[in-house]
Amino acid sequence: MKKIAFGLFAAFLFAVLSSAVSWAQDAPKLYPETENPEYEFVDASAFPVYGKVFAETSDRYTRFPEYLHGKIREDLWDLGCNSAGIYVRFRTNSRSLRVRWESLNNFGMNHMTAEGVRGVDFYALTDKGWRSVCGIQPRSREVNDCQVVKNMDGQMREYMVYLSLYDGVKSLAIGIEKGATIEGPKEVSPVDKKPVVMYGSSILQGGCASRPGMAFTAIIGRNLNREVINLGFSGNARLDPEIAELMIKVKDPGVFVMDNVPNCTLAQINEREEKFFHILRDNCPDVPIIFVENPTFTDLWLDLKSQKEIAAKNAAHRAIYEKLKKEGQKNIYYVYGDKLNGIDGEGSVDGAHFTDVGMMRYAEILQPVIKKALKKNK
């Protein structure tokens, strides 16, 4: 009996190891530059980068300026090193494109694709606006070198590359066929004047979009043809005054969005939110400010305790907005959370964080409010 059991185990182990070897052989091959003599790689530092408060930061693809290091909470600083919302623009006539990038932390999440967490995402500009080309999966824990698209017609095209949502990017290079032309963008799109500055939680940072271009901040940016600065900090949108002070340093902001309720306690909303608002308003008196409620999580119809807690936080959020209106504050807007993720419960991966469906629904609700607010800020 023991011999039979051992034999079965050995057969099982052999099958598993054989499967692993087969997978390794079939896995996409990574191509160092020496194995790609038909390509040349151009460091993306040659091209403009967008989605940042300051062009100059401690690293090119990080969201925080160096002066904040040691002045803000460590968790907040680490999240600021994520490249959420940052994108690079260029144009080329290469018939084939590759991309090479190195992640900062090689971070992973169980409920979000590796492509969304630490991949990159390519779009091309058409006469009808931006169109998806390909999201690129990370295939290595070190330097990734992947094919983006090939067999193109050789036209000069404008491209946009969204960077990782929940990891940082240490380096980025674009691979083109030898002899092709690559240069900075000719078209200013998305428009970089009066950017939309959005502050919020993990959902705003991009959790859990399948790829970087499907974060709702990116969707809104493409739909409105407007630069969006993503200041989403997973679990850490707690109304730190340093973030408000950072937001007011954006050059000629178009609108501020306060989407902080999911990460705040009721006490934090009551104690900090009005002060946070006044940092924005007192320094940028003509810039519209949008208050956004906590979305209705999909399990709230059953979880009565969480239902009560979120209702109380939303009520406090609304009360501050109403108080400010009564005091004569103008150019402020309010977005209710009950339909931000639809009403069927199908827009979330885990009850709270959005799938691509949820991201698109959120954009559909918030986008008209942002568009209206931008028209008021001329």
Short mmCIF file of C-alpha atoms in Angstrom, two decimals:
data_model
loop_
_atom_site.label_atom_id
_atom_site.label_comp_id
_atom_site.label_asym_id
_atom_site.label_seq_id
_atom_site.Cartn_x
_atom_site.Cartn_y
_atom_site.Cartn_z
CA MET A 1 0.00 0.00 0.00
CA LYS A 2 2.86 2.38 0.88
CA LYS A 3 4.60 1.57 -2.41
CA ILE A 4 1.42 2.41 -4.35
CA ALA A 5 1.03 5.73 -2.49
CA PHE A 6 4.65 6.63 -3.09
CA GLY A 7 4.32 5.75 -6.75
CA LEU A 8 1.28 7.97 -7.12
CA PHE A 9 3.06 10.85 -5.38
CA ALA A 10 6.13 10.44 -7.59
CA ALA A 11 3.95 10.47 -10.71
CA PHE A 12 2.19 13.58 -9.48
CA LEU A 13 5.49 15.32 -8.70
CA PHE A 14 6.88 14.40 -12.14
CA ALA A 15 3.75 15.79 -13.82
CA VAL A 16 4.03 19.07 -11.90
CA LEU A 17 7.73 19.48 -12.70
CA SER A 18 7.18 18.59 -16.33
CA SER A 19 4.40 21.18 -16.53
CA ALA A 20 6.69 23.79 -14.96
CA VAL A 21 9.47 23.06 -17.43
CA SER A 22 7.02 23.22 -20.32
CA TRP A 23 5.67 26.58 -19.09
CA ALA A 24 9.19 27.96 -18.76
CA GLN A 25 9.99 26.92 -22.31
CA ASP A 26 6.79 28.48 -23.64
CA ALA A 27 7.04 31.71 -21.60
CA PRO A 28 7.65 34.92 -23.62
CA LYS A 29 11.35 35.45 -24.12
CA LEU A 30 12.98 38.64 -22.88
CA TYR A 31 15.23 40.26 -25.45
CA PRO A 32 18.27 42.18 -24.27
CA GLU A 33 19.44 44.81 -26.71
CA THR A 34 22.27 42.63 -27.99
CA GLU A 35 19.70 40.11 -29.26
CA ASN A 36 17.75 42.82 -31.10
CA PRO A 37 20.18 44.22 -33.65
CA GLU A 38 17.28 45.59 -35.76
CA TYR A 39 16.15 47.88 -32.90
CA GLU A 40 17.62 50.90 -31.22
CA PHE A 41 16.40 52.11 -27.86
CA VAL A 42 15.90 55.76 -27.00
CA ASP A 43 15.70 56.79 -23.34
CA ALA A 44 12.29 58.33 -22.70
CA SER A 45 13.94 61.18 -20.80
CA ALA A 46 14.26 62.73 -24.27
CA PHE A 47 10.48 63.21 -24.34
CA PRO A 48 8.05 65.28 -22.23
CA VAL A 49 6.42 63.73 -19.18
CA TYR A 50 2.96 64.73 -17.90
CA GLY A 51 0.71 64.13 -14.91
CA LYS A 52 3.07 65.64 -12.33
CA VAL A 53 2.83 68.71 -10.12
CA PHE A 54 6.50 69.55 -10.77
CA ALA A 55 8.61 68.58 -13.74
CA GLU A 56 11.61 68.30 -11.42
CA THR A 57 11.25 65.53 -8.82
CA SER A 58 13.67 63.24 -6.99
CA ASP A 59 13.23 60.74 -9.83
CA ARG A 60 11.75 61.46 -13.27
CA TYR A 61 8.75 59.17 -12.87
CA THR A 62 7.79 59.91 -9.27
CA ARG A 63 4.96 62.21 -8.12
CA PHE A 64 6.58 64.02 -5.19
CA PRO A 65 9.25 66.71 -5.15
CA GLU A 66 12.28 65.94 -3.01
CA TYR A 67 11.51 68.70 -0.49
CA LEU A 68 8.62 66.61 0.87
CA HIS A 69 10.89 63.74 1.85
CA GLY A 70 10.93 63.61 5.64
CA LYS A 71 8.16 66.21 5.92
CA ILE A 72 5.24 63.89 5.21
CA ARG A 73 4.30 60.50 6.57
CA GLU A 74 6.57 57.71 5.34
CA ASP A 75 3.64 55.70 3.95
CA LEU A 76 2.53 58.73 1.98
CA TRP A 77 6.02 59.33 0.61
CA ASP A 78 6.32 55.72 -0.53
CA LEU A 79 2.99 55.94 -2.38
CA GLY A 80 4.12 59.18 -3.99
CA CYS A 81 6.93 57.18 -5.58
CA ASN A 82 4.28 55.21 -7.51
CA SER A 83 3.96 56.55 -11.05
CA ALA A 84 0.13 56.61 -11.08
CA GLY A 85 -1.22 59.05 -13.68
CA ILE A 86 2.17 59.83 -15.18
CA TYR A 87 2.54 59.47 -18.94
CA VAL A 88 5.14 60.14 -21.62
CA ARG A 89 4.44 61.51 -25.13
CA PHE A 90 6.42 61.02 -28.35
CA ARG A 91 5.99 60.44 -32.07
CA THR A 92 7.64 58.02 -34.47
CA ASN A 93 7.28 56.48 -37.91
CA SER A 94 8.75 53.15 -36.85
CA ARG A 95 6.87 50.15 -38.24
CA SER A 96 7.50 48.30 -35.01
CA LEU A 97 7.71 49.38 -31.37
CA ARG A 98 9.23 47.86 -28.29
CA VAL A 99 9.37 49.16 -24.73
CA ARG A 100 11.94 48.59 -22.02
CA TRP A 101 11.31 49.59 -18.43
CA GLU A 102 12.46 48.75 -14.95
CA SER A 103 10.10 48.76 -11.96
CA LEU A 104 11.06 50.39 -8.71
CA ASN A 105 9.74 47.80 -6.25
CA ASN A 106 8.46 44.82 -8.31
CA PHE A 107 5.26 45.12 -6.30
CA GLY A 108 2.35 42.68 -6.66
CA MET A 109 -1.30 42.56 -5.58
CA ASN A 110 -3.69 39.62 -5.38
CA HIS A 111 -6.77 41.49 -6.59
CA MET A 112 -5.19 43.56 -9.38
CA THR A 113 -3.46 42.53 -12.59
CA ALA A 114 0.32 42.77 -12.78
CA GLU A 115 -0.22 44.89 -15.91
CA GLY A 116 -2.16 47.45 -13.88
CA VAL A 117 0.18 47.35 -10.90
CA ARG A 118 3.55 47.60 -12.66
CA GLY A 119 2.95 47.43 -16.40
CA VAL A 120 2.81 50.19 -19.01
CA ASP A 121 0.05 51.06 -21.48
CA PHE A 122 0.31 52.47 -25.02
CA TYR A 123 -2.19 54.70 -26.86
CA ALA A 124 -1.98 56.27 -30.32
CA LEU A 125 -3.60 59.51 -31.46
CA THR A 126 -6.13 59.29 -34.31
CA ASP A 127 -8.37 61.90 -35.94
CA LYS A 128 -11.05 60.82 -33.45
CA GLY A 129 -8.88 61.04 -30.37
CA TRP A 130 -6.77 58.59 -28.41
CA ARG A 131 -7.12 54.88 -29.15
CA SER A 132 -5.68 51.96 -27.22
CA VAL A 133 -2.77 50.11 -28.81
CA CYS A 134 -1.69 47.61 -26.20
CA GLY A 135 -1.23 47.22 -22.46
CA ILE A 136 2.12 45.61 -21.68
CA GLN A 137 2.53 42.97 -18.98
CA PRO A 138 5.68 42.88 -16.85
CA ARG A 139 7.44 39.62 -17.62
CA SER A 140 10.46 39.95 -15.42
CA ARG A 141 11.31 41.08 -11.91
CA GLU A 142 14.15 43.12 -13.39
CA VAL A 143 14.26 44.91 -16.74
CA ASN A 144 11.30 44.22 -19.02
CA ASP A 145 11.81 44.35 -22.79
CA CYS A 146 8.59 43.68 -24.70
CA GLN A 147 7.08 44.03 -28.13
CA VAL A 148 4.32 46.65 -28.26
CA VAL A 149 3.14 46.47 -31.87
CA LYS A 150 4.60 45.52 -35.26
CA ASN A 151 3.76 45.36 -38.98
CA MET A 152 2.62 49.01 -39.11
CA ASP A 153 2.53 51.15 -42.27
CA GLY A 154 5.36 53.54 -41.37
CA GLN A 155 3.21 56.68 -40.88
CA MET A 156 4.39 59.23 -38.35
CA ARG A 157 2.14 58.70 -35.32
CA GLU A 158 1.76 60.30 -31.91
CA TYR A 159 1.91 57.97 -28.90
CA MET A 160 1.17 58.19 -25.19
CA VAL A 161 2.56 55.73 -22.64
CA TYR A 162 0.83 55.51 -19.25
CA LEU A 163 3.14 54.27 -16.50
CA SER A 164 2.50 51.83 -13.66
CA LEU A 165 -0.28 52.56 -11.18
CA TYR A 166 0.97 50.81 -8.03
CA ASP A 167 4.70 50.70 -8.57
CA GLY A 168 7.33 53.16 -9.64
CA VAL A 169 9.33 53.22 -12.87
CA LYS A 170 13.10 53.54 -12.52
CA SER A 171 13.83 53.75 -16.24
CA LEU A 172 11.91 53.76 -19.53
CA ALA A 173 13.12 53.42 -23.11
CA ILE A 174 11.32 53.16 -26.46
CA GLY A 175 12.61 50.70 -29.04
CA ILE A 176 12.26 51.60 -32.73
CA GLU A 177 13.50 49.99 -35.92
CA LYS A 178 16.91 51.23 -36.97
CA GLY A 179 16.59 54.06 -39.45
CA ALA A 180 13.19 55.17 -38.15
CA THR A 181 12.57 58.65 -36.73
CA ILE A 182 11.50 59.28 -33.14
CA GLU A 183 11.01 62.71 -31.57
CA GLY A 184 8.94 64.72 -29.15
CA PRO A 185 5.20 65.14 -29.78
CA LYS A 186 3.92 67.63 -32.33
CA GLU A 187 0.33 67.73 -31.06
CA VAL A 188 -0.44 69.11 -27.60
CA SER A 189 -2.84 66.39 -26.47
CA PRO A 190 -4.04 66.00 -23.81
CA VAL A 191 -3.96 69.77 -23.40
CA ASP A 192 -1.63 70.72 -20.56
CA LYS A 193 -3.27 74.06 -19.70
CA LYS A 194 -5.46 74.28 -16.58
CA PRO A 195 -4.95 70.64 -15.55
CA VAL A 196 -7.46 68.71 -13.45
CA VAL A 197 -5.92 68.00 -10.03
CA MET A 198 -7.51 64.99 -8.32
CA TYR A 199 -6.89 63.94 -4.71
CA GLY A 200 -8.18 60.69 -3.27
CA SER A 201 -7.84 57.09 -2.20
CA SER A 202 -6.69 53.80 -3.73
CA ILE A 203 -9.62 53.90 -6.16
CA LEU A 204 -8.43 57.23 -7.53
CA GLN A 205 -4.85 55.94 -7.65
CA GLY A 206 -6.13 53.26 -10.01
CA GLY A 207 -7.22 50.25 -7.97
CA CYS A 208 -8.10 47.91 -9.56
CA ALA A 209 -7.90 48.85 -13.25
CA SER A 210 -6.68 46.06 -15.52
CA ARG A 211 -4.11 48.38 -17.13
CA PRO A 212 -2.90 51.95 -16.43
CA GLY A 213 -4.97 53.58 -19.19
CA MET A 214 -8.19 52.31 -17.59
CA ALA A 215 -7.81 54.24 -14.33
CA PHE A 216 -10.70 56.73 -14.30
CA THR A 217 -8.28 59.65 -14.07
CA ALA A 218 -6.78 58.52 -17.39
CA ILE A 219 -10.22 57.94 -18.94
CA ILE A 220 -11.35 61.44 -17.97
CA GLY A 221 -8.10 62.92 -19.28
CA ARG A 222 -8.58 61.34 -22.71
CA ASN A 223 -12.29 62.11 -22.91
CA LEU A 224 -11.81 65.78 -21.98
CA ASN A 225 -8.46 66.06 -23.76
CA ARG A 226 -7.04 67.55 -20.57
CA GLU A 227 -4.02 66.72 -18.41
CA VAL A 228 -5.08 65.08 -15.14
CA ILE A 229 -2.76 64.97 -12.14
CA ASN A 230 -3.41 61.83 -10.10
CA LEU A 231 -2.82 62.39 -6.39
CA GLY A 232 -4.43 59.14 -5.26
CA PHE A 233 -2.73 57.48 -2.28
CA SER A 234 -3.89 54.00 -1.39
CA GLY A 235 -5.31 53.97 2.15
CA ASN A 236 -3.72 57.35 2.85
CA ALA A 237 -6.00 60.13 1.59
CA ARG A 238 -6.39 61.45 5.13
CA LEU A 239 -6.44 65.17 4.41
CA ASP A 240 -2.76 65.77 5.17
CA PRO A 241 -2.26 69.54 4.82
CA GLU A 242 1.03 68.96 2.98
CA ILE A 243 -0.94 67.51 0.06
CA ALA A 244 -3.17 70.58 -0.14
CA GLU A 245 -0.01 72.70 -0.09
CA LEU A 246 1.31 70.60 -2.97
CA MET A 247 -1.90 70.94 -4.98
CA ILE A 248 -1.80 74.72 -4.91
CA LYS A 249 1.67 74.60 -6.48
CA VAL A 250 0.24 73.22 -9.72
CA LYS A 251 0.71 75.84 -12.41
CA ASP A 252 -2.64 77.44 -13.28
CA PRO A 253 -4.91 74.57 -12.08
CA GLY A 254 -8.25 74.10 -13.81
CA VAL A 255 -10.16 72.34 -11.06
CA PHE A 256 -9.49 70.56 -7.76
CA VAL A 257 -11.26 67.29 -6.90
CA MET A 258 -11.54 66.15 -3.26
CA ASP A 259 -12.32 62.42 -3.26
CA ASN A 260 -10.91 61.58 0.16
CA VAL A 261 -13.91 60.16 2.04
CA PRO A 262 -13.08 56.42 1.63
CA ASN A 263 -9.81 56.78 3.58
CA CYS A 264 -10.96 59.22 6.25
CA THR A 265 -12.55 58.51 9.59
CA LEU A 266 -15.58 60.56 10.58
CA ALA A 267 -13.38 62.48 13.03
CA GLN A 268 -10.82 63.29 10.34
CA ILE A 269 -13.51 64.66 8.03
CA ASN A 270 -14.91 66.86 10.79
CA GLU A 271 -11.51 68.03 12.01
CA ARG A 272 -9.47 68.37 8.80
CA GLU A 273 -11.61 68.71 5.71
CA GLU A 274 -12.59 72.36 6.02
CA LYS A 275 -8.97 73.33 6.74
CA PHE A 276 -7.83 71.35 3.68
CA PHE A 277 -10.46 73.12 1.56
CA HIS A 278 -9.34 76.56 2.75
CA ILE A 279 -5.70 75.89 1.84
CA LEU A 280 -6.92 75.31 -1.71
CA ARG A 281 -9.46 78.14 -1.81
CA ASP A 282 -7.43 80.80 -0.03
CA ASN A 283 -4.48 80.30 -2.38
CA CYS A 284 -6.46 79.63 -5.57
CA PRO A 285 -9.68 81.63 -5.12
CA ASP A 286 -10.95 81.22 -8.69
CA VAL A 287 -10.34 77.48 -9.05
CA PRO A 288 -13.50 75.31 -8.80
CA ILE A 289 -13.47 72.61 -6.14
CA ILE A 290 -15.48 69.39 -6.43
CA PHE A 291 -16.46 67.31 -3.38
CA VAL A 292 -17.01 63.60 -4.12
CA GLU A 293 -18.75 61.19 -1.78
CA ASN A 294 -17.69 57.67 -0.85
CA PRO A 295 -19.08 55.35 -3.54
CA THR A 296 -21.65 52.76 -2.55
CA PHE A 297 -19.67 49.58 -2.01
CA THR A 298 -21.34 46.48 -3.38
CA ASP A 299 -21.85 44.73 -0.02
CA LEU A 300 -23.40 47.67 1.83
CA TRP A 301 -26.94 46.41 1.29
CA LEU A 302 -25.97 43.51 3.60
CA ASP A 303 -23.24 44.99 5.82
CA LEU A 304 -25.34 47.24 8.02
CA LYS A 305 -22.45 48.43 10.20
CA SER A 306 -20.37 49.63 7.22
CA GLN A 307 -23.51 51.07 5.65
CA LYS A 308 -24.06 53.20 8.74
CA GLU A 309 -20.41 54.30 8.97
CA ILE A 310 -20.18 55.35 5.32
CA ALA A 311 -23.52 57.14 5.47
CA ALA A 312 -22.23 59.13 8.46
CA LYS A 313 -19.00 60.08 6.66
CA ASN A 314 -20.88 61.13 3.53
CA ALA A 315 -23.28 63.18 5.65
CA ALA A 316 -20.36 64.98 7.32
CA HIS A 317 -18.78 65.60 3.90
CA ARG A 318 -22.08 67.02 2.64
CA ALA A 319 -22.54 69.16 5.77
CA ILE A 320 -19.16 70.84 5.22
CA TYR A 321 -20.06 71.54 1.59
CA GLU A 322 -23.42 73.06 2.63
CA LYS A 323 -21.76 75.14 5.34
CA LEU A 324 -19.27 76.55 2.84
CA LYS A 325 -22.09 77.40 0.44
CA LYS A 326 -24.00 79.25 3.17
CA GLU A 327 -20.85 81.19 3.97
CA GLY A 328 -20.81 82.44 0.38
CA GLN A 329 -18.23 80.11 -1.15
CA LYS A 330 -18.81 79.96 -4.89
CA ASN A 331 -17.60 77.60 -7.58
CA ILE A 332 -17.95 74.49 -5.44
CA TYR A 333 -19.65 71.32 -6.63
CA TYR A 334 -20.90 68.11 -5.05
CA VAL A 335 -21.08 64.57 -6.43
CA TYR A 336 -23.18 61.94 -4.66
CA GLY A 337 -21.75 58.45 -4.32
CA ASP A 338 -24.83 56.29 -4.81
CA LYS A 339 -24.35 55.81 -8.57
CA LEU A 340 -20.59 56.23 -8.93
CA ASN A 341 -20.18 52.49 -9.42
CA GLY A 342 -23.57 51.79 -10.96
CA ILE A 343 -26.50 50.22 -9.13
CA ASP A 344 -26.06 46.55 -10.07
CA GLY A 345 -23.01 45.76 -7.93
CA GLU A 346 -21.05 44.53 -10.93
CA GLY A 347 -18.35 47.20 -11.10
CA SER A 348 -16.03 46.01 -8.33
CA VAL A 349 -13.39 43.33 -7.95
CA ASP A 350 -13.65 43.02 -4.16
CA GLY A 351 -16.70 45.05 -3.13
CA ALA A 352 -14.79 48.35 -2.96
CA HIS A 353 -12.15 48.72 -5.68
CA PHE A 354 -13.28 49.20 -9.25
CA THR A 355 -12.93 46.93 -12.23
CA ASP A 356 -12.65 48.59 -15.65
CA VAL A 357 -16.47 48.66 -15.69
CA GLY A 358 -16.50 50.59 -12.42
CA MET A 359 -13.79 52.94 -13.66
CA MET A 360 -15.82 53.80 -16.75
CA ARG A 361 -18.98 54.32 -14.69
CA TYR A 362 -17.16 56.64 -12.32
CA ALA A 363 -15.79 58.66 -15.24
CA GLU A 364 -19.26 58.95 -16.78
CA ILE A 365 -20.64 60.48 -13.55
CA LEU A 366 -17.75 62.79 -12.67
CA GLN A 367 -16.70 63.90 -16.15
CA PRO A 368 -19.68 66.22 -16.84
CA VAL A 369 -19.14 67.94 -13.47
CA ILE A 370 -15.45 68.50 -14.22
CA LYS A 371 -16.31 69.77 -17.71
CA LYS A 372 -18.81 72.23 -16.27
CA ALA A 373 -16.33 73.41 -13.64
CA LEU A 374 -13.60 73.93 -16.23
CA LYS A 375 -15.89 76.21 -18.23
CA LYS A 376 -16.26 78.40 -15.14
CA ASN A 377 -12.48 78.73 -14.80
CA LYS A 378 -11.37 80.90 -17.72
#
